[in-house]
């Protein structure tokens, strides 16, 4: 046990008393508590069923594969031997240079009817902001040795983090499904529409499962190099299609709307497209610490933040800009427009690369397989979130969850493939609402109640539900945040009063500001609830 984590002056142990010798007494008490926890864990391990033991014994023999058997338990400082700090940037470069990122950019002109320049400005501004939380959360990994959802227990409490983990499971599997759909659509084009989308989804899912299965080291290796041929392929796409890119004006389908109404309508389009871009980038924040936990405890926090932030923006922004630009080619090229109508993003890519002849199919296969780089971290983090969601699930080895998760998201993808644009828009919006609530609670707890210092945590009690915060403050705050979301959200099935008021006389159903109001409402009440919780309960 490291002595620098034995003092708990803040939230989790605020009720503890100290004197000149009290700190050492607290340290001894912590040792006893952790000894009891470890003893209980050992007894729990004995209860593994025979199937689990069978897998454990067989994977212990596979040393050459370097399968990561570790789950959500804390990685102690002496076990953190990864010195390749550049990995913290490269994993996000690999995970973002994928077709779904390209597709998010396309939604600006395709769904929200924005002109090219407006789409560009929206993409750049929103992503510069959305990647900040990802960089901040990434810093928690080396400092704590804990995965993101386990770290959440210090602000959300033991049971609150379980709720968050369940939502994070939905996010991870949902994004894996979205990625698999786009990859399958492209494979369908490669095989001249003879390959069913369901078969393509299964192919993408199985390839993704293999790398996620073996764990941390292989994920970093794959993400470090997988993006290189994909970037080359996108450069070729940009070079060939550039002559068709055009700056088109916003399309107003309803000619009866006044000029003032059209002005409001364009603002609503920008807000709603910005919400999609936000959701597409901020999603990594609930996974970010998972891939830094093997870095040494004294790793420079500023370097971790900057590398994570830069790794995200240099991969997300250019690819979304290219997606928006390529879609505008459908205005000038009827073949591109027909291909997009028939086969969505896969058809558009196939049509735009048609001058390359047979080489086109090779590039399309690269684009399809690029989705694997997105699925890998999603499935890996899903498996960790499963273990956090309930104590009984921690008994099942992490690598078995990758198989279960692959089956689940493959079925989700097959079901959602027929209405891809609607499914993508709805899913990204709903996940962004969740992150608005989740992030403000984690950040406010760190800034206000931990005084922005990792010294004010005792990371050795991460499994001790009796010493962790109760979590009532976070849970109650999240309910208030949901009220804010309901007031500001705008979906086909519901628009809140604030969303409608912002839309004014634009003719649109509402402005999608659910993330903003969920964030604000939660941020206002959480400090109050947390102070009350500390005063009456003491932890």
Coordinates of C-alpha atoms in Angstrom, one line a residue, residues 252 254 256-268 499-511:
X252 CA -35.8 25.7 -46.8
X254 CA -41.4 25.3 -46.7
X256 CA -44.4 29.9 -46.7
X257 CA -41.9 30.6 -43.9
X258 CA -41.0 34.3 -43.6
X259 CA -37.5 35.6 -43.8
X260 CA -37.4 36.0 -40.1
X261 CA -38.6 32.4 -39.7
X262 CA -35.9 31.2 -42.0
X263 CA -33.3 32.9 -39.9
X264 CA -34.6 31.1 -36.8
X265 CA -34.8 27.9 -38.8
X266 CA -31.1 28.0 -39.7
X267 CA -30.2 28.7 -36.1
X268 CA -32.2 25.6 -35.0
X499 CA -36.9 23.8 -27.0
X500 CA -40.1 24.9 -28.5
X501 CA -39.7 28.5 -27.3
X502 CA -36.2 28.8 -28.8
X503 CA -37.6 27.5 -32.1
X504 CA -40.1 30.4 -32.1
X505 CA -41.8 30.8 -35.5
X506 CA -39.1 28.8 -37.5
X507 CA -41.5 26.0 -38.3
X508 CA -39.2 23.5 -36.6
X509 CA -40.3 21.3 -33.6
X510 CA -37.6 22.7 -31.3
X511 CA -34.0 23.4 -30.6

